[in-house]
PDB file of C-alpha atoms in Angstrom:
ATOM      1  CA  MET A   1     141.447  88.022  57.395  1.00 68.00           C
ATOM      2  CA  ALA A   2     143.287  90.938  55.865  1.00 93.00           C
ATOM      3  CA  PRO A   3     143.141  93.529  53.121  1.00 97.00           C
ATOM      4  CA  PRO A   4     145.126  92.415  50.056  1.00 98.00           C
ATOM      5  CA  MET A   5     148.687  93.697  49.959  1.00 97.00           C
ATOM      6  CA  SER A   6     149.497  96.238  47.253  1.00 98.00           C
ATOM      7  CA  ALA A   7     150.819  94.989  43.922  1.00 98.00           C
ATOM      8  CA  SER A   8     154.236  96.449  44.770  1.00 98.00           C
ATOM      9  CA  SER A   9     154.261  94.699  48.154  1.00 98.00           C
ATOM     10  CA  PHE A  10     153.289  91.431  46.457  1.00 98.00           C
ATOM     11  CA  LEU A  11     156.171  91.746  44.005  1.00 98.00           C
ATOM     12  CA  ASP A  12     158.573  92.636  46.822  1.00 98.00           C
ATOM     13  CA  ALA A  13     157.392  89.723  48.979  1.00 98.00           C
ATOM     14  CA  LEU A  14     157.955  87.214  46.172  1.00 98.00           C
ATOM     15  CA  ARG A  15     161.411  88.565  45.369  1.00 98.00           C
ATOM     16  CA  HIS A  16     162.366  88.716  49.052  1.00 98.00           C
ATOM     17  CA  GLU A  17     161.518  85.000  49.275  1.00 98.00           C
ATOM     18  CA  GLY A  18     164.161  84.374  46.585  1.00 98.00           C
ATOM     19  CA  LEU A  19     161.896  83.877  43.578  1.00 98.00           C
ATOM     20  CA  THR A  20     162.620  84.815  39.979  1.00 98.00           C
ATOM     21  CA  VAL A  21     159.650  86.974  39.013  1.00 98.00           C
ATOM     22  CA  VAL A  22     158.617  87.896  35.464  1.00 98.00           C
ATOM     23  CA  GLU A  23     156.236  90.843  35.114  1.00 98.00           C
ATOM     24  CA  VAL A  24     153.829  90.282  32.214  1.00 98.00           C
ATOM     25  CA  GLY A  25     152.344  93.395  30.630  1.00 97.00           C
ATOM     26  CA  ASP A  26     150.382  95.724  32.879  1.00 97.00           C
ATOM     27  CA  TRP A  27     149.758  92.957  35.407  1.00 98.00           C
ATOM     28  CA  ARG A  28     149.223  95.425  38.263  1.00 98.00           C
ATOM     29  CA  HIS A  29     145.956  96.675  36.718  1.00 98.00           C
ATOM     30  CA  HIS A  30     144.731  93.494  35.000  1.00 98.00           C
ATOM     31  CA  ASN A  31     141.875  92.099  37.104  1.00 98.00           C
ATOM     32  CA  ARG A  32     138.161  91.330  37.379  1.00 97.00           C
ATOM     33  CA  ASN A  33     137.455  93.939  40.069  1.00 97.00           C
ATOM     34  CA  HIS A  34     134.398  95.185  38.160  1.00 96.00           C
ATOM     35  CA  LYS A  35     132.728  91.828  38.983  1.00 96.00           C
ATOM     36  CA  GLY A  36     133.027  92.231  42.734  1.00 96.00           C
ATOM     37  CA  PRO A  37     135.409  92.995  45.558  1.00 95.00           C
ATOM     38  CA  TRP A  38     138.793  91.442  46.138  1.00 97.00           C
ATOM     39  CA  GLY A  39     139.318  91.005  49.843  1.00 97.00           C
ATOM     40  CA  PRO A  40     139.393  90.525  52.663  1.00 97.00           C
ATOM     41  CA  VAL A  41     141.931  87.867  51.724  1.00 98.00           C
ATOM     42  CA  ASN A  42     142.289  84.726  53.783  1.00 98.00           C
ATOM     43  CA  GLY A  43     144.677  82.386  52.016  1.00 98.00           C
ATOM     44  CA  VAL A  44     146.613  81.106  49.030  1.00 98.00           C
ATOM     45  CA  MET A  45     145.175  78.646  46.508  1.00 98.00           C
ATOM     46  CA  ILE A  46     147.312  76.343  44.347  1.00 98.00           C
ATOM     47  CA  HIS A  47     146.150  75.023  40.957  1.00 98.00           C
ATOM     48  CA  HIS A  48     147.483  73.114  37.965  1.00 98.00           C
ATOM     49  CA  THR A  49     146.858  74.407  34.456  1.00 98.00           C
ATOM     50  CA  VAL A  50     146.274  71.265  32.347  1.00 97.00           C
ATOM     51  CA  THR A  51     148.635  72.803  29.785  1.00 97.00           C
ATOM     52  CA  SER A  52     152.099  72.227  28.408  1.00 95.00           C
ATOM     53  CA  GLY A  53     154.603  74.886  27.366  1.00 97.00           C
ATOM     54  CA  SER A  54     155.418  77.951  29.406  1.00 98.00           C
ATOM     55  CA  LYS A  55     154.576  80.652  26.841  1.00 98.00           C
ATOM     56  CA  GLN A  56     151.120  79.358  25.971  1.00 97.00           C
ATOM     57  CA  THR A  57     150.410  78.627  29.641  1.00 98.00           C
ATOM     58  CA  VAL A  58     151.256  82.187  30.683  1.00 98.00           C
ATOM     59  CA  ASP A  59     149.249  83.611  27.752  1.00 98.00           C
ATOM     60  CA  LEU A  60     146.213  81.517  28.638  1.00 98.00           C
ATOM     61  CA  CYS A  61     146.342  82.476  32.312  1.00 98.00           C
ATOM     62  CA  ARG A  62     146.651  86.142  31.405  1.00 98.00           C
ATOM     63  CA  LYS A  63     143.979  86.303  28.696  1.00 98.00           C
ATOM     64  CA  GLY A  64     141.641  83.517  29.805  1.00 98.00           C
ATOM     65  CA  ARG A  65     139.291  81.539  27.576  1.00 95.00           C
ATOM     66  CA  ALA A  66     136.094  82.347  25.724  1.00 95.00           C
ATOM     67  CA  ASP A  67     134.061  80.992  28.660  1.00 95.00           C
ATOM     68  CA  LEU A  68     136.296  82.375  31.426  1.00 96.00           C
ATOM     69  CA  PRO A  69     138.024  85.750  30.973  1.00 97.00           C
ATOM     70  CA  GLY A  70     141.479  86.363  32.425  1.00 98.00           C
ATOM     71  CA  PRO A  71     143.333  86.780  34.549  1.00 98.00           C
ATOM     72  CA  LEU A  72     142.952  83.197  35.730  1.00 98.00           C
ATOM     73  CA  CYS A  73     145.345  83.738  38.650  1.00 98.00           C
ATOM     74  CA  HIS A  74     147.840  86.216  40.039  1.00 98.00           C
ATOM     75  CA  GLY A  75     150.986  84.267  39.259  1.00 98.00           C
ATOM     76  CA  VAL A  76     151.822  81.420  36.890  1.00 98.00           C
ATOM     77  CA  ILE A  77     154.570  79.116  38.162  1.00 98.00           C
ATOM     78  CA  THR A  78     156.268  77.487  35.190  1.00 98.00           C
ATOM     79  CA  LYS A  79     158.308  74.314  35.239  1.00 98.00           C
ATOM     80  CA  ASP A  80     161.562  76.267  35.470  1.00 98.00           C
ATOM     81  CA  GLY A  81     160.422  77.737  38.796  1.00 98.00           C
ATOM     82  CA  HIS A  82     159.787  81.250  37.500  1.00 98.00           C
ATOM     83  CA  VAL A  83     156.722  83.139  38.703  1.00 99.00           C
ATOM     84  CA  HIS A  84     155.008  85.099  35.914  1.00 99.00           C
ATOM     85  CA  LEU A  85     152.732  87.822  37.276  1.00 98.00           C
ATOM     86  CA  VAL A  86     149.692  88.109  34.981  1.00 98.00           C
ATOM     87  CA  GLY A  87     147.158  89.988  37.098  1.00 98.00           C
ATOM     88  CA  TYR A  88     146.491  91.621  40.422  1.00 98.00           C
ATOM     89  CA  GLY A  89     143.135  92.030  42.112  1.00 98.00           C
ATOM     90  CA  ARG A  90     140.145  89.805  41.645  1.00 98.00           C
ATOM     91  CA  ALA A  91     141.034  86.885  39.350  1.00 98.00           C
ATOM     92  CA  ASN A  92     138.976  84.011  37.923  1.00 98.00           C
ATOM     93  CA  HIS A  93     140.762  81.161  39.677  1.00 98.00           C
ATOM     94  CA  ALA A  94     138.921  79.855  42.725  1.00 98.00           C
ATOM     95  CA  GLY A  95     135.256  80.019  41.753  1.00 97.00           C
ATOM     96  CA  LEU A  96     132.579  78.946  44.194  1.00 98.00           C
ATOM     97  CA  GLY A  97     133.640  76.735  47.085  1.00 98.00           C
ATOM     98  CA  ASP A  98     132.740  75.532  50.533  1.00 98.00           C
ATOM     99  CA  ASP A  99     132.078  78.088  53.269  1.00 98.00           C
ATOM    100  CA  ASP A 100     133.134  75.525  55.899  1.00 98.00           C
ATOM    101  CA  VAL A 101     136.542  75.320  54.228  1.00 98.00           C
ATOM    102  CA  LEU A 102     136.837  79.114  54.236  1.00 98.00           C
ATOM    103  CA  ARG A 103     136.030  79.223  57.957  1.00 98.00           C
ATOM    104  CA  ALA A 104     138.715  76.586  58.611  1.00 98.00           C
ATOM    105  CA  VAL A 105     141.272  78.563  56.579  1.00 98.00           C
ATOM    106  CA  ILE A 106     140.433  81.748  58.497  1.00 98.00           C
ATOM    107  CA  ALA A 107     140.786  79.882  61.814  1.00 98.00           C
ATOM    108  CA  GLU A 108     143.846  77.994  60.493  1.00 97.00           C
ATOM    109  CA  LYS A 109     142.273  74.682  61.499  1.00 97.00           C
ATOM    110  CA  THR A 110     142.226  71.271  59.800  1.00 97.00           C
ATOM    111  CA  LEU A 111     140.194  71.484  56.592  1.00 98.00           C
ATOM    112  CA  PRO A 112     136.820  69.741  56.444  1.00 97.00           C
ATOM    113  CA  HIS A 113     135.798  67.813  53.337  1.00 96.00           C
ATOM    114  CA  ASP A 114     134.481  70.212  50.689  1.00 97.00           C
ATOM    115  CA  ASN A 115     130.906  69.227  49.905  1.00 97.00           C
ATOM    116  CA  GLU A 116     129.240  72.399  48.622  1.00 97.00           C
ATOM    117  CA  ALA A 117     129.962  75.385  46.415  1.00 98.00           C
ATOM    118  CA  ASN A 118     128.282  78.376  48.015  1.00 98.00           C
ATOM    119  CA  THR A 119     131.055  80.943  48.606  1.00 98.00           C
ATOM    120  CA  ASP A 120     132.996  83.221  46.234  1.00 98.00           C
ATOM    121  CA  GLY A 121     136.623  82.151  46.458  1.00 98.00           C
ATOM    122  CA  ASN A 122     137.874  84.708  43.938  1.00 98.00           C
ATOM    123  CA  ARG A 123     137.292  87.329  46.607  1.00 98.00           C
ATOM    124  CA  HIS A 124     139.223  85.556  49.363  1.00 98.00           C
ATOM    125  CA  PHE A 125     142.290  83.862  47.859  1.00 98.00           C
ATOM    126  CA  TYR A 126     145.542  84.685  46.137  1.00 98.00           C
ATOM    127  CA  GLY A 127     145.894  82.216  43.269  1.00 98.00           C
ATOM    128  CA  PHE A 128     148.893  80.521  41.668  1.00 99.00           C
ATOM    129  CA  GLU A 129     148.426  78.419  38.541  1.00 98.00           C
ATOM    130  CA  CYS A 130     151.215  75.880  38.042  1.00 98.00           C
ATOM    131  CA  GLU A 131     152.188  74.581  34.611  1.00 98.00           C
ATOM    132  CA  ASN A 132     151.332  70.871  34.552  1.00 98.00           C
ATOM    133  CA  LEU A 133     149.148  68.527  32.500  1.00 98.00           C
ATOM    134  CA  GLY A 134     147.402  67.429  35.681  1.00 97.00           C
ATOM    135  CA  ASP A 135     147.309  63.795  34.612  1.00 96.00           C
ATOM    136  CA  GLY A 136     149.267  62.513  37.595  1.00 94.00           C
ATOM    137  CA  GLU A 137     152.146  61.552  35.299  1.00 96.00           C
ATOM    138  CA  ASP A 138     153.516  64.910  34.131  1.00 98.00           C
ATOM    139  CA  PRO A 139     156.506  65.530  36.416  1.00 97.00           C
ATOM    140  CA  TRP A 140     156.811  68.366  38.905  1.00 98.00           C
ATOM    141  CA  PRO A 141     160.450  69.517  38.678  1.00 98.00           C
ATOM    142  CA  ALA A 142     162.197  70.328  41.957  1.00 98.00           C
ATOM    143  CA  ALA A 143     162.580  73.976  40.896  1.00 98.00           C
ATOM    144  CA  GLN A 144     158.822  74.280  40.352  1.00 98.00           C
ATOM    145  CA  LEU A 145     157.876  72.673  43.666  1.00 98.00           C
ATOM    146  CA  GLU A 146     160.330  74.946  45.455  1.00 98.00           C
ATOM    147  CA  ALA A 147     158.819  77.973  43.708  1.00 99.00           C
ATOM    148  CA  ILE A 148     155.307  76.943  44.805  1.00 99.00           C
ATOM    149  CA  GLU A 149     156.601  76.607  48.356  1.00 98.00           C
ATOM    150  CA  ARG A 150     158.359  79.978  48.236  1.00 98.00           C
ATOM    151  CA  ALA A 151     155.424  81.808  46.625  1.00 99.00           C
ATOM    152  CA  ALA A 152     152.943  80.492  49.181  1.00 99.00           C
ATOM    153  CA  ALA A 153     155.358  81.250  52.027  1.00 98.00           C
ATOM    154  CA  ALA A 154     155.897  84.793  50.735  1.00 98.00           C
ATOM    155  CA  VAL A 155     152.196  85.583  50.973  1.00 98.00           C
ATOM    156  CA  CYS A 156     151.821  83.858  54.342  1.00 98.00           C
ATOM    157  CA  ARG A 157     154.864  85.646  55.740  1.00 98.00           C
ATOM    158  CA  HIS A 158     153.512  89.056  54.683  1.00 98.00           C
ATOM    159  CA  HIS A 159     150.130  88.440  56.309  1.00 98.00           C
ATOM    160  CA  GLY A 160     151.413  86.562  59.362  1.00 98.00           C
ATOM    161  CA  TRP A 161     149.590  83.378  58.334  1.00 98.00           C
ATOM    162  CA  THR A 162     150.728  79.804  58.928  1.00 98.00           C
ATOM    163  CA  GLU A 163     150.897  77.029  56.333  1.00 98.00           C
ATOM    164  CA  ARG A 164     147.245  76.239  57.135  1.00 98.00           C
ATOM    165  CA  SER A 165     146.286  79.232  54.982  1.00 98.00           C
ATOM    166  CA  VAL A 166     147.565  77.383  51.887  1.00 98.00           C
ATOM    167  CA  ILE A 167     145.057  75.119  50.139  1.00 98.00           C
ATOM    168  CA  GLY A 168     144.614  73.338  46.845  1.00 98.00           C
ATOM    169  CA  HIS A 169     141.694  73.906  44.494  1.00 98.00           C
ATOM    170  CA  LEU A 170     140.651  70.296  45.181  1.00 98.00           C
ATOM    171  CA  GLU A 171     140.189  71.196  48.858  1.00 98.00           C
ATOM    172  CA  TRP A 172     137.951  74.153  48.028  1.00 98.00           C
ATOM    173  CA  GLN A 173     135.534  73.100  45.301  1.00 97.00           C
ATOM    174  CA  PRO A 174     133.846  69.688  44.960  1.00 97.00           C
ATOM    175  CA  GLY A 175     134.885  67.888  41.786  1.00 96.00           C
ATOM    176  CA  LYS A 176     138.235  69.649  41.386  1.00 97.00           C
ATOM    177  CA  VAL A 177     141.408  67.535  41.373  1.00 97.00           C
ATOM    178  CA  ASP A 178     144.135  70.154  41.227  1.00 98.00           C
ATOM    179  CA  PRO A 179     146.919  70.185  41.979  1.00 98.00           C
ATOM    180  CA  ARG A 180     147.504  66.569  40.994  1.00 97.00           C
ATOM    181  CA  GLY A 181     150.917  64.943  41.342  1.00 97.00           C
ATOM    182  CA  PHE A 182     151.805  66.074  44.871  1.00 98.00           C
ATOM    183  CA  THR A 183     149.777  66.358  48.056  1.00 98.00           C
ATOM    184  CA  MET A 184     148.775  69.598  49.668  1.00 98.00           C
ATOM    185  CA  ALA A 185     149.753  68.104  53.034  1.00 98.00           C
ATOM    186  CA  SER A 186     153.323  67.743  51.780  1.00 98.00           C
ATOM    187  CA  MET A 187     153.310  71.272  50.351  1.00 98.00           C
ATOM    188  CA  ARG A 188     151.969  72.710  53.596  1.00 98.00           C
ATOM    189  CA  GLY A 189     154.784  70.899  55.381  1.00 98.00           C
ATOM    190  CA  ARG A 190     157.305  72.575  53.095  1.00 98.00           C
ATOM    191  CA  VAL A 191     155.708  75.994  53.664  1.00 98.00           C
ATOM    192  CA  ARG A 192     155.687  75.396  57.436  1.00 98.00           C
ATOM    193  CA  ASP A 193     159.405  74.573  57.400  1.00 98.00           C
ATOM    194  CA  ARG A 194     160.213  77.630  55.266  1.00 98.00           C
ATOM    195  CA  LEU A 195     158.299  79.949  57.579  1.00 98.00           C
ATOM    196  CA  LYS A 196     160.294  78.804  60.619  1.00 95.00           C
TER     197      LYS A 196
END
């Protein structure tokens, strides 16, 4: 449990982890903070976008949709492995999830099955949306998977968290399937190895 790092520290952490970072507009001040607090933060959540094409994916995650205003995450990880920063602060990415999962993330324990949606995840998680159709067939290029690994590790390294602070949306909210096409167990293994 920690206060969120500053936007500048977030940018520095990502770059220090070797990522190519693209700053999109006034990302540092684009948030949903008027809807509630951001923090304390407890982990990193990984999503897929169900979109194709980097430009439209980044635009959507920055601006949002009619039914869900942006930003829809903090960083968009495109297929080329670039991280596009679209917002900082509270973002509409996690939604309501399972308080038992949050407790496990805080304790860095094995995650229980998510079976309820009673806790505001937008307050507690950094969010990365990853460009992918989410159909289980759209490929995940090596550069993109490495960027997901590096981005999650950057946040964990800053806060002194282990890989157990990295979860997928499907592990947080019943009915969600993202990210689809790789397992979160394998991604946590990659983050664990990078943090060593």
